[in-house]
Coordinates of N, CA and C in Angstrom, one line a residue:
M202 N 7.6 -20.5 -13.7 CA 8.6 -19.5 -13.3 C 8.0 -18.3 -12.7
A203 N 6.9 -17.8 -13.2 CA 6.2 -16.6 -12.7 C 5.8 -16.9 -11.2
V204 N 5.2 -18.0 -11.0 CA 4.7 -18.3 -9.6 C 5.9 -18.5 -8.7
F205 N 7.0 -19.1 -9.2 CA 8.2 -19.3 -8.4 C 8.8 -17.9 -7.9
V206 N 8.8 -17.0 -8.9 CA 9.3 -15.7 -8.6 C 8.4 -15.0 -7.6
A207 N 7.1 -15.2 -7.8 CA 6.1 -14.5 -6.9 C 6.3 -15.0 -5.4
L208 N 6.8 -16.2 -5.3 CA 7.0 -16.7 -3.9 C 8.0 -15.9 -3.2
G209 N 9.0 -15.3 -3.9 CA 9.9 -14.3 -3.3 C 9.2 -13.1 -2.8
A210 N 8.2 -12.6 -3.5 CA 7.3 -11.5 -3.1 C 6.5 -11.9 -1.8
F211 N 6.1 -13.2 -1.8 CA 5.3 -13.7 -0.7 C 6.1 -13.6 0.6
L212 N 7.4 -14.1 0.5 CA 8.3 -14.1 1.7 C 8.6 -12.6 2.1
M213 N 8.9 -11.8 1.1 CA 9.3 -10.4 1.4 C 8.1 -9.6 2.1
T214 N 6.9 -9.9 1.7 CA 5.7 -9.3 2.3 C 5.6 -9.7 3.7
L215 N 5.8 -11.0 4.0 CA 5.7 -11.4 5.4 C 6.8 -10.8 6.3
I216 N 8.0 -10.7 5.7 CA 9.1 -10.0 6.4 C 8.7 -8.6 6.8
G217 N 8.1 -7.9 5.8 CA 7.7 -6.5 6.1 C 6.7 -6.4 7.2
G218 N 5.7 -7.3 7.2 CA 4.7 -7.3 8.2 C 5.3 -7.7 9.6
W219 N 6.2 -8.7 9.6 CA 6.8 -9.1 10.8 C 7.6 -7.9 11.4
T220 N 8.3 -7.2 10.6 CA 9.1 -6.0 11.0 C 8.2 -5.0 11.7
A221 N 7.0 -4.7 11.1 CA 6.1 -3.7 11.6 C 5.5 -4.2 13.0
Q222 N 5.3 -5.5 13.1 CA 4.8 -6.1 14.3 C 5.8 -6.0 15.5
R223 N 7.1 -6.2 15.1 CA 8.1 -6.3 16.2 C 8.5 -5.0 16.7
V224 N 8.2 -3.9 16.1 CA 8.7 -2.6 16.6 C 7.6 -1.7 17.1
T225 N 6.5 -2.4 17.6 CA 5.4 -1.6 18.1 C 5.7 -0.7 19.3
D226 N 6.9 -1.0 20.0 CA 7.2 -0.1 21.1 C 7.8 1.3 20.6
R227 N 8.0 1.3 19.3 CA 8.4 2.6 18.6 C 7.4 3.0 17.6
R228 N 6.1 3.1 18.1 CA 5.0 3.3 17.2 C 5.1 4.5 16.3
H229 N 5.6 5.6 16.8 CA 5.8 6.8 16.0 C 6.8 6.6 14.9
L230 N 7.8 5.8 15.2 CA 8.8 5.6 14.1 C 8.2 4.6 13.0
V231 N 7.4 3.6 13.5 CA 6.8 2.7 12.5 C 5.8 3.5 11.6
L232 N 5.0 4.4 12.2 CA 4.1 5.2 11.4 C 4.8 6.2 10.5
G233 N 5.9 6.8 11.0 CA 6.7 7.7 10.2 C 7.3 7.0 9.0
L234 N 7.8 5.8 9.2 CA 8.4 5.0 8.1 C 7.3 4.6 7.1
A235 N 6.2 4.1 7.7 CA 5.1 3.7 6.8 C 4.6 4.8 5.9
G236 N 4.5 6.0 6.5 CA 4.1 7.2 5.7 C 5.1 7.5 4.6
G237 N 6.4 7.4 4.9 CA 7.4 7.7 3.9 C 7.4 6.6 2.8
L238 N 7.2 5.3 3.2 CA 7.2 4.3 2.2 C 6.0 4.5 1.2
M239 N 4.8 4.9 1.8 CA 3.7 5.1 1.0 C 3.8 6.3 0.1
L240 N 4.4 7.4 0.6 CA 4.7 8.5 -0.2 C 5.6 8.2 -1.4
G241 N 6.7 7.5 -1.1 CA 7.6 7.1 -2.1 C 7.0 6.2 -3.2
V242 N 6.2 5.2 -2.7 CA 5.5 4.3 -3.7 C 4.6 5.1 -4.6
V243 N 3.9 6.1 -4.1 CA 3.0 6.9 -4.9 C 3.7 7.7 -5.9
G244 N 4.6 8.6 -5.4 CA 5.3 9.6 -6.2 C 6.4 9.0 -7.1
L245 N 7.1 8.0 -6.7 CA 8.2 7.5 -7.5 C 8.0 6.2 -8.3
D246 N 6.9 5.6 -7.9 CA 6.6 4.3 -8.6 C 5.2 4.3 -9.3
L247 N 4.2 4.4 -8.5 CA 2.8 4.3 -9.1 C 2.5 5.3 -10.2
L248 N 2.7 6.6 -9.8 CA 2.3 7.7 -10.7 C 3.1 7.7 -12.0
P249 N 4.4 7.5 -12.0 CA 5.1 7.4 -13.3 C 4.6 6.3 -14.2
E250 N 4.3 5.1 -13.6 CA 3.8 4.0 -14.4 C 2.4 4.3 -14.9
A251 N 1.6 4.9 -14.0 CA 0.2 5.2 -14.4 C 0.2 6.2 -15.6
L252 N 1.0 7.2 -15.5 CA 1.0 8.3 -16.6 C 1.5 7.7 -17.9
E253 N 2.3 6.7 -17.8 CA 2.8 6.0 -19.0 C 1.8 5.1 -19.7
A254 N 1.0 4.5 -18.8 CA 0.2 3.4 -19.3 C -1.3 3.7 -19.4
A255 N -1.8 4.8 -18.8 CA -3.2 5.0 -18.7 C -3.9 5.6 -19.9
G256 N -3.1 6.0 -20.9 CA -3.7 6.6 -22.0 C -3.6 8.1 -22.1
G257 N -4.2 8.7 -23.1 CA -4.1 10.1 -23.3 C -4.9 11.0 -22.4
P258 N -4.9 12.3 -22.6 CA -5.7 13.2 -21.7 C -7.2 13.1 -21.9
V259 N -7.9 13.5 -20.9 CA -9.3 13.6 -20.9 C -9.7 15.1 -20.6
F260 N -10.2 15.8 -21.6 CA -10.5 17.2 -21.4 C -9.2 18.0 -20.9
G261 N -8.1 17.7 -21.5 CA -6.9 18.5 -21.2 C -6.1 17.9 -20.0
V262 N -6.5 16.9 -19.3 CA -5.8 16.4 -18.1 C -5.5 14.9 -18.3
P263 N -4.3 14.4 -18.1 CA -4.0 13.0 -18.2 C -5.0 12.1 -17.4
A264 N -5.4 11.1 -18.1 CA -6.4 10.2 -17.4 C -5.9 9.7 -16.1
A265 N -4.6 9.4 -16.0 CA -4.0 8.8 -14.8 C -4.2 9.8 -13.6
L266 N -4.0 11.1 -13.9 CA -4.1 12.1 -12.9 C -5.6 12.3 -12.4
L267 N -6.5 12.2 -13.4 CA -7.9 12.3 -13.0 C -8.3 11.2 -12.1
L268 N -7.8 10.0 -12.4 CA -8.1 8.8 -11.5 C -7.4 8.9 -10.2
F269 N -6.2 9.5 -10.2 CA -5.4 9.7 -9.0 C -6.3 10.6 -8.0
V270 N -6.8 11.7 -8.6 CA -7.6 12.6 -7.7 C -8.9 11.9 -7.3
A271 N -9.5 11.1 -8.2 CA -10.7 10.3 -7.8 C -10.4 9.4 -6.7
G272 N -9.2 8.7 -6.7 CA -8.8 7.8 -5.6 C -8.7 8.5 -4.3
F273 N -8.1 9.7 -4.3 CA -7.9 10.5 -3.1 C -9.2 10.9 -2.6
L274 N -10.1 11.4 -3.4 CA -11.4 11.9 -3.0 C -12.3 10.7 -2.5
G275 N -12.1 9.6 -3.3 CA -12.9 8.4 -2.9 C -12.6 7.9 -1.5
A276 N -11.3 7.8 -1.2 CA -10.9 7.4 0.1 C -11.4 8.3 1.2
H277 N -11.3 9.6 0.9 CA -11.8 10.7 1.9 C -13.3 10.5 2.1
V278 N -14.1 10.3 1.0 CA -15.5 10.2 1.2 C -15.9 8.9 1.9
L279 N -15.2 7.8 1.5 CA -15.5 6.5 2.1 C -15.3 6.5 3.6
E280 N -14.2 7.2 4.0 CA -13.9 7.2 5.5 C -15.0 8.0 6.2
H281 N -15.4 9.1 5.7 CA -16.5 9.8 6.4 C -17.8 9.1 6.3
L282 N -18.1 8.4 5.2 CA -19.4 7.7 5.2 C -19.4 6.6 6.2
L283 N -18.3 5.8 6.3 CA -18.2 4.8 7.3 C -18.3 5.3 8.7
A284 N -17.7 6.4 9.0 CA -17.7 7.0 10.3 C -19.2 7.5 10.6
Q285 N -19.9 8.0 9.7 CA -21.2 8.4 9.9 C -22.2 7.2 10.1
R286 N -21.9 6.2 9.4 CA -22.7 5.0 9.5 C -22.5 4.4 10.9
Q287 N -21.3 4.3 11.4 CA -21.0 3.8 12.7 C -21.7 4.6 13.8
A288 N -21.6 6.0 13.6 CA -22.3 6.8 14.6 C -23.8 6.7 14.6
A289 N -24.4 6.5 13.4 CA -25.8 6.4 13.3 C -26.3 5.1 13.9
H290 N -25.5 4.0 13.8 CA -25.9 2.7 14.4 C -25.4 2.5 15.8
G291 N -24.7 3.5 16.3 CA -24.2 3.3 17.7 C -23.0 2.4 17.8
G292 N -22.3 2.2 16.6 CA -21.2 1.3 16.6 C -20.0 1.9 17.3
A293 N -19.1 1.1 17.8 CA -17.9 1.5 18.5 C -16.8 1.9 17.6
E294 N -16.3 3.1 17.7 CA -15.2 3.5 17.0 C -13.9 3.2 17.8
H295 N -12.8 3.3 17.1 CA -11.5 3.2 17.8 C -11.4 4.4 18.8
G296 N -10.6 4.3 19.8 CA -10.5 5.3 20.8 C -10.2 6.7 20.3
D297 N -9.6 6.9 19.2 CA -9.3 8.2 18.7 C -10.2 8.6 17.6
G298 N -11.4 7.9 17.4 CA -12.4 8.3 16.4 C -12.2 7.6 15.1
R299 N -11.2 6.7 15.0 CA -11.0 6.0 13.7 C -12.0 4.8 13.6
V300 N -12.4 4.5 12.4 CA -13.3 3.4 12.2 C -12.5 2.2 11.7
P301 N -12.6 1.0 12.4 CA -11.9 -0.1 12.1 C -12.1 -0.6 10.6
E302 N -13.3 -0.4 10.1 CA -13.6 -0.8 8.7 C -12.7 -0.1 7.7
V303 N -12.3 1.2 8.0 CA -11.5 1.9 7.1 C -10.1 1.2 7.0
G304 N -9.6 0.8 8.1 CA -8.3 0.1 8.1 C -8.4 -1.2 7.3
L305 N -9.5 -1.9 7.4 CA -9.7 -3.2 6.6 C -9.8 -2.9 5.2
T306 N -10.5 -1.8 4.8 CA -10.7 -1.4 3.4 C -9.4 -1.0 2.8
A307 N -8.6 -0.2 3.6 CA -7.3 0.2 3.1 C -6.4 -1.0 2.9
A308 N -6.4 -2.0 3.8 CA -5.6 -3.2 3.7 C -6.0 -4.0 2.5
S309 N -7.3 -4.1 2.3 CA -7.8 -4.8 1.1 C -7.3 -4.2 -0.2
A310 N -7.2 -2.8 -0.2 CA -6.7 -2.2 -1.4 C -5.2 -2.6 -1.6
M311 N -4.5 -2.7 -0.5 CA -3.1 -3.2 -0.6 C -3.0 -4.6 -1.2
V312 N -4.0 -5.4 -0.7 CA -4.0 -6.8 -1.3 C -4.3 -6.8 -2.8
G313 N -5.2 -5.9 -3.2 CA -5.5 -5.7 -4.6 C -4.3 -5.3 -5.4
H314 N -3.5 -4.4 -4.8 CA -2.3 -3.9 -5.4 C -1.3 -5.0 -5.6
S315 N -1.1 -5.8 -4.6 CA -0.2 -7.0 -4.6 C -0.6 -8.0 -5.7
L316 N -2.0 -8.1 -5.8 CA -2.5 -9.0 -6.9 C -2.0 -8.5 -8.3
M317 N -2.1 -7.2 -8.4 CA -1.6 -6.6 -9.7 C -0.1 -6.8 -9.9
D318 N 0.6 -6.7 -8.8 CA 2.0 -6.9 -8.8 C 2.4 -8.3 -9.4
G319 N 1.6 -9.3 -8.9 CA 1.8 -10.7 -9.4 C 1.5 -10.8 -10.8
M320 N 0.5 -10.1 -11.3 CA 0.1 -10.1 -12.7 C 1.2 -9.5 -13.5
A321 N 1.8 -8.4 -13.0 CA 2.9 -7.7 -13.7 C 4.1 -8.7 -13.8
I322 N 4.4 -9.5 -12.8 CA 5.5 -10.4 -12.9 C 5.2 -11.4 -14.0
G323 N 4.0 -12.0 -14.0 CA 3.7 -13.0 -15.0 C 3.7 -12.4 -16.4
A324 N 3.2 -11.2 -16.6 CA 3.2 -10.6 -17.9 C 4.6 -10.3 -18.4
A325 N 5.4 -9.8 -17.5 CA 6.8 -9.5 -17.8 C 7.6 -10.7 -18.2
I326 N 7.4 -11.8 -17.5 CA 8.1 -13.0 -17.8 C 7.6 -13.6 -19.2
Q327 N 6.3 -13.4 -19.5 CA 5.8 -13.8 -20.8 C 6.5 -13.0 -21.9
V328 N 6.8 -11.7 -21.7 CA 7.5 -10.9 -22.7 C 8.9 -11.5 -23.0
G329 N 9.6 -11.9 -21.9 CA 10.9 -12.5 -22.0 C 12.0 -11.5 -21.9
G330 N 13.2 -12.0 -22.2 CA 14.4 -11.1 -22.1 C 14.7 -10.7 -20.6
G331 N 15.2 -9.5 -20.4 CA 15.5 -9.0 -19.1 C 14.3 -8.4 -18.4
M332 N 13.2 -8.2 -19.1 CA 12.1 -7.5 -18.5 C 11.5 -8.3 -17.3
G333 N 11.4 -9.6 -17.4 CA 10.9 -10.4 -16.3 C 11.7 -10.2 -15.1
L334 N 13.0 -10.3 -15.2 CA 13.9 -10.2 -14.0 C 13.8 -8.8 -13.4
A335 N 13.8 -7.8 -14.2 CA 13.7 -6.4 -13.7 C 12.4 -6.2 -12.9
V336 N 11.3 -6.6 -13.5 CA 10.0 -6.4 -12.8 C 9.9 -7.2 -11.5
A337 N 10.4 -8.5 -11.6 CA 10.4 -9.3 -10.4 C 11.2 -8.7 -9.3
L338 N 12.4 -8.2 -9.6 CA 13.2 -7.6 -8.5 C 12.6 -6.4 -7.9
A339 N 11.9 -5.6 -8.8 CA 11.2 -4.4 -8.3 C 10.1 -4.8 -7.4
V340 N 9.3 -5.8 -7.8 CA 8.1 -6.2 -7.0 C 8.6 -6.8 -5.7
I341 N 9.5 -7.7 -5.7 CA 10.0 -8.3 -4.5 C 10.6 -7.3 -3.5
A342 N 11.3 -6.3 -4.0 CA 11.9 -5.3 -3.1 C 10.8 -4.5 -2.5
H343 N 9.9 -4.0 -3.2 CA 8.9 -3.1 -2.6 C 7.8 -3.8 -1.9
D344 N 7.7 -5.2 -2.0 CA 6.7 -5.9 -1.3 C 7.0 -5.9 0.2
F345 N 8.3 -5.6 0.6 CA 8.6 -5.4 2.0 C 7.7 -4.2 2.5
A346 N 7.7 -3.1 1.7 CA 6.9 -2.0 2.1 C 5.4 -2.3 2.1
D347 N 5.0 -3.1 1.2 CA 3.5 -3.5 1.1 C 3.1 -4.3 2.4
G348 N 4.0 -5.2 2.8 CA 3.7 -6.0 4.0 C 3.7 -5.1 5.3
F349 N 4.7 -4.2 5.3 CA 4.8 -3.3 6.4 C 3.6 -2.4 6.5
N350 N 3.2 -1.8 5.4 CA 2.0 -0.9 5.4 C 0.7 -1.6 5.6
T351 N 0.5 -2.8 5.1 CA -0.7 -3.6 5.3 C -0.9 -3.8 6.8
Y352 N 0.1 -4.3 7.5 CA -0.1 -4.6 8.9 C -0.3 -3.3 9.7
T353 N 0.5 -2.3 9.4 CA 0.4 -1.0 10.1 C -1.0 -0.3 9.9
L354 N -1.5 -0.3 8.7 CA -2.8 0.3 8.4 C -3.9 -0.4 9.2
T355 N -3.9 -1.8 9.2 CA -4.9 -2.5 9.8 C -4.9 -2.2 11.3
R356 N -3.8 -2.2 11.9 CA -3.7 -2.0 13.4 C -3.9 -0.5 13.7
L357 N -3.6 0.4 12.8 CA -3.7 1.8 13.1 C -5.2 2.2 13.4
Y358 N -6.1 1.5 12.7 CA -7.5 1.8 12.9 C -8.2 1.0 14.0
G359 N -7.4 0.4 14.8 CA -8.0 -0.3 16.0 C -8.4 -1.8 15.8
N360 N -8.0 -2.4 14.6 CA -8.4 -3.8 14.4 C -7.5 -4.7 15.3
A361 N -8.0 -5.8 15.6 CA -7.2 -6.8 16.4 C -6.0 -7.3 15.6
R362 N -5.1 -7.8 16.4 CA -3.8 -8.3 15.8 C -4.2 -9.5 14.9
R363 N -5.2 -10.3 15.2 CA -5.5 -11.5 14.4 C -6.0 -11.0 13.0
K364 N -6.8 -9.9 12.9 CA -7.2 -9.4 11.7 C -6.1 -8.8 10.9
A365 N -5.1 -8.2 11.6 CA -4.0 -7.6 10.9 C -3.1 -8.7 10.3
L366 N -3.0 -9.8 11.0 CA -2.2 -10.9 10.5 C -2.9 -11.6 9.3
T367 N -4.3 -11.7 9.4 CA -5.0 -12.2 8.3 C -4.8 -11.4 7.0
M368 N -4.9 -10.1 7.1 CA -4.7 -9.2 6.0 C -3.3 -9.3 5.4
L369 N -2.3 -9.5 6.4 CA -0.9 -9.6 6.0 C -0.7 -10.9 5.1
F370 N -1.3 -12.0 5.6 CA -1.1 -13.2 4.8 C -1.9 -13.1 3.5
A371 N -3.0 -12.5 3.4 CA -3.7 -12.3 2.2 C -2.9 -11.4 1.2
D372 N -2.2 -10.4 1.7 CA -1.4 -9.6 0.9 C -0.1 -10.3 0.4
A373 N 0.4 -11.2 1.2 CA 1.5 -12.0 0.8 C 1.2 -13.0 -0.2
A374 N 0.0 -13.6 -0.1 CA -0.5 -14.6 -1.1 C -0.9 -14.0 -2.4
A375 N -1.3 -12.7 -2.4 CA -1.8 -12.1 -3.6 C -0.9 -12.1 -4.8
P376 N 0.4 -11.8 -4.7 CA 1.3 -11.9 -5.9 C 1.4 -13.3 -6.5
V377 N 1.3 -14.3 -5.7 CA 1.3 -15.7 -6.2 C 0.1 -16.0 -7.0
V378 N -1.1 -15.6 -6.5 CA -2.3 -15.7 -7.2 C -2.3 -14.9 -8.5
G379 N -1.8 -13.7 -8.4 CA -1.8 -12.8 -9.6 C -0.9 -13.4 -10.7
A380 N 0.3 -13.9 -10.3 CA 1.2 -14.5 -11.2 C 0.6 -15.7 -11.9
A381 N 0.0 -16.5 -11.1 CA -0.7 -17.7 -11.6 C -1.8 -17.4 -12.6
S382 N -2.5 -16.3 -12.4 CA -3.6 -15.9 -13.2 C -3.2 -15.6 -14.6
T383 N -1.9 -15.1 -14.8 CA -1.5 -14.7 -16.1 C -1.3 -15.9 -17.0
L384 N -1.4 -17.1 -16.5 CA -1.4 -18.3 -17.3 C -2.8 -18.4 -18.1
L385 N -3.8 -17.7 -17.6 CA -5.1 -17.8 -18.2 C -5.5 -16.5 -18.9
F386 N -5.1 -15.3 -18.5 CA -5.5 -14.1 -19.1 C -4.5 -13.0 -18.8
T387 N -4.6 -11.9 -19.5 CA -3.7 -10.7 -19.2 C -4.6 -9.5 -19.1
I388 N -4.2 -8.5 -18.4 CA -5.0 -7.2 -18.2 C -4.5 -6.2 -19.2
P389 N -5.4 -5.5 -19.9 CA -4.9 -4.5 -20.9 C -4.1 -3.4 -20.1
E390 N -3.1 -2.9 -20.8 CA -2.2 -2.0 -20.2 C -2.9 -0.7 -19.8
Q391 N -3.8 -0.2 -20.6 CA -4.5 1.0 -20.2 C -5.4 0.9 -19.0
L392 N -6.0 -0.3 -18.8 CA -6.8 -0.5 -17.6 C -5.9 -0.6 -16.4
L393 N -4.7 -1.3 -16.5 CA -3.8 -1.4 -15.4 C -3.3 0.0 -15.0
G394 N -3.0 0.8 -16.0 CA -2.5 2.2 -15.7 C -3.5 3.0 -15.0
G395 N -4.8 2.9 -15.4 CA -5.9 3.6 -14.7 C -6.0 3.1 -13.2
Y396 N -5.9 1.8 -13.0 CA -5.9 1.3 -11.6 C -4.8 1.9 -10.8
L397 N -3.6 1.9 -11.4 CA -2.4 2.4 -10.6 C -2.6 3.9 -10.2
G398 N -3.2 4.7 -11.1 CA -3.5 6.1 -10.8 C -4.5 6.2 -9.6
F399 N -5.6 5.4 -9.7 CA -6.6 5.5 -8.7 C -6.0 5.0 -7.3
F400 N -5.3 3.9 -7.3 CA -4.7 3.4 -6.1 C -3.7 4.3 -5.5
G401 N -3.0 5.0 -6.4 CA -2.0 6.0 -5.9 C -2.7 7.1 -5.1
G402 N -3.9 7.6 -5.6 CA -4.6 8.6 -4.9 C -5.1 8.1 -3.5
V403 N -5.5 6.8 -3.4 CA -6.0 6.3 -2.1 C -4.8 6.2 -1.2
L404 N -3.6 5.8 -1.6 CA -2.5 5.7 -0.8 C -2.0 7.0 -0.3
L405 N -2.0 8.0 -1.2 CA -1.6 9.4 -0.8 C -2.5 9.9 0.3
Y406 N -3.8 9.7 0.2 CA -4.8 10.2 1.2 C -4.4 9.5 2.6
L407 N -4.2 8.2 2.6 CA -3.9 7.5 3.8 C -2.7 8.0 4.5
A408 N -1.6 8.3 3.6 CA -0.4 8.7 4.1 C -0.4 10.1 4.7
A409 N -1.1 11.0 3.9 CA -1.1 12.4 4.2 C -2.1 12.8 5.3
A410 N -3.3 12.1 5.3 CA -4.3 12.5 6.2 C -4.4 11.7 7.4
E411 N -3.8 10.5 7.4 CA -3.9 9.6 8.6 C -2.6 9.3 9.2
I412 N -1.7 8.6 8.4 CA -0.5 8.0 9.0 C 0.5 9.1 9.5
L413 N 0.8 10.0 8.6 CA 1.9 11.0 9.0 C 1.4 11.9 10.1
P414 N 0.1 12.4 10.1 CA -0.3 13.2 11.3 C -0.3 12.4 12.6
E415 N -0.7 11.1 12.5 CA -0.6 10.3 13.7 C 0.8 10.1 14.2
A416 N 1.7 9.9 13.3 CA 3.1 9.7 13.6 C 3.7 10.9 14.4
H417 N 3.3 12.1 14.0 CA 3.9 13.3 14.6 C 3.1 13.9 15.7
H418 N 1.9 13.3 16.0 CA 1.0 13.9 17.0 C 1.6 13.8 18.4
D419 N 2.0 12.7 18.8 CA 2.6 12.5 20.2 C 4.1 12.6 20.2
H420 N 4.7 12.4 19.1 CA 6.2 12.4 19.0 C 6.7 13.2 17.9
P421 N 6.6 14.5 18.0 CA 7.1 15.4 16.9 C 8.6 15.5 16.9
A422 N 9.3 14.3 16.9 CA 10.7 14.3 17.0 C 11.4 14.2 15.7
R423 N 12.7 14.6 15.7 CA 13.4 14.5 14.5 C 13.6 13.0 14.0
S424 N 13.6 12.1 14.9 CA 13.7 10.7 14.5 C 12.5 10.2 13.7
T425 N 11.3 10.8 14.0 CA 10.1 10.4 13.2 C 10.2 11.0 11.8
L426 N 10.7 12.2 11.7 CA 10.9 12.8 10.4 C 12.0 12.0 9.6
A427 N 13.0 11.6 10.3 CA 14.1 10.9 9.7 C 13.6 9.5 9.2
A428 N 12.7 8.9 9.9 CA 12.1 7.6 9.5 C 11.3 7.8 8.2
T429 N 10.5 8.9 8.1 CA 9.7 9.2 6.9 C 10.6 9.4 5.7
V430 N 11.7 10.2 5.9 CA 12.6 10.5 4.8 C 13.3 9.1 4.4
A431 N 13.6 8.3 5.4 CA 14.2 7.0 5.1 C 13.3 6.1 4.2
G432 N 12.0 6.2 4.5 CA 11.0 5.4 3.8 C 11.0 5.8 2.3
V433 N 11.0 7.2 2.1 CA 11.0 7.7 0.7 C 12.3 7.3 0.0
A434 N 13.4 7.4 0.7 CA 14.7 7.1 0.1 C 14.8 5.6 -0.2
F435 N 14.2 4.7 0.6 CA 14.2 3.3 0.3 C 13.5 3.0 -1.0
I436 N 12.3 3.6 -1.2 CA 11.6 3.4 -2.5 C 12.4 3.9 -3.6
W437 N 13.0 5.1 -3.5 CA 13.8 5.7 -4.5 C 14.9 4.7 -4.9
L438 N 15.6 4.1 -3.9 CA 16.6 3.2 -4.2 C 16.1 2.0 -5.0
V439 N 14.9 1.4 -4.6 CA 14.3 0.3 -5.2 C 14.0 0.6 -6.7
V440 N 13.4 1.8 -6.9 CA 13.1 2.2 -8.3 C 14.3 2.4 -9.1
G441 N 15.3 3.0 -8.5 CA 16.6 3.2 -9.2 C 17.3 1.9 -9.6
I442 N 17.3 1.0 -8.7 CA 17.9 -0.3 -9.0 C 17.1 -1.1 -10.1
A443 N 15.8 -1.0 -10.0 CA 14.9 -1.7 -11.0 C 15.0 -1.1 -12.3
G444 N 15.3 0.2 -12.4 CA 15.4 0.9 -13.6 C 16.6 0.6 -14.4

């Protein structure tokens, strides 16, 4: 049953990636929407779950928030280290100075998140009752955003369409693999909460430092801002329905 439900997440992820691919002639709107979706996922979905599951405070600060900050700083440091390595070895950067490996790393993080989503589906179905259905609906709904963001992030950093599609299919397959893995083992809740906090920091960095500035750079239009707000509103709707 868990794997069957995860197939719904697989299809929804592909639909999200297909949508991002089809609207490339409105690139600023795609990036504005992607930034809003990522902001909504972090603030309305990941952080609340992380704060609930990651355990108590560490030296007066909730562990989830410490890991959130660590994820933000880690993404920032990784991007600069990769850029410096590219420059030192004479590697080609994307035309605007972006390093393609950063896009692949960010997309890989999205794949890891989708893997955890699949595990959440499997664990919730094992619990029984209405929990499995609620978690499954939430994951399937927001996997549209995951697919959309995975394709957008990969392409934003100058990677070829083939690589973007490869990462998209990996992201789509991840929930199925994650759900199947729960037949063998389960992840401790505290560890899962810590991961969500860290991943939330990575996503917020990408949205605030990369995607939203790029969206508004050439097209500081109201439509771009509206797309960002629509992305946040969509995640709010998904969280509200799932709750």
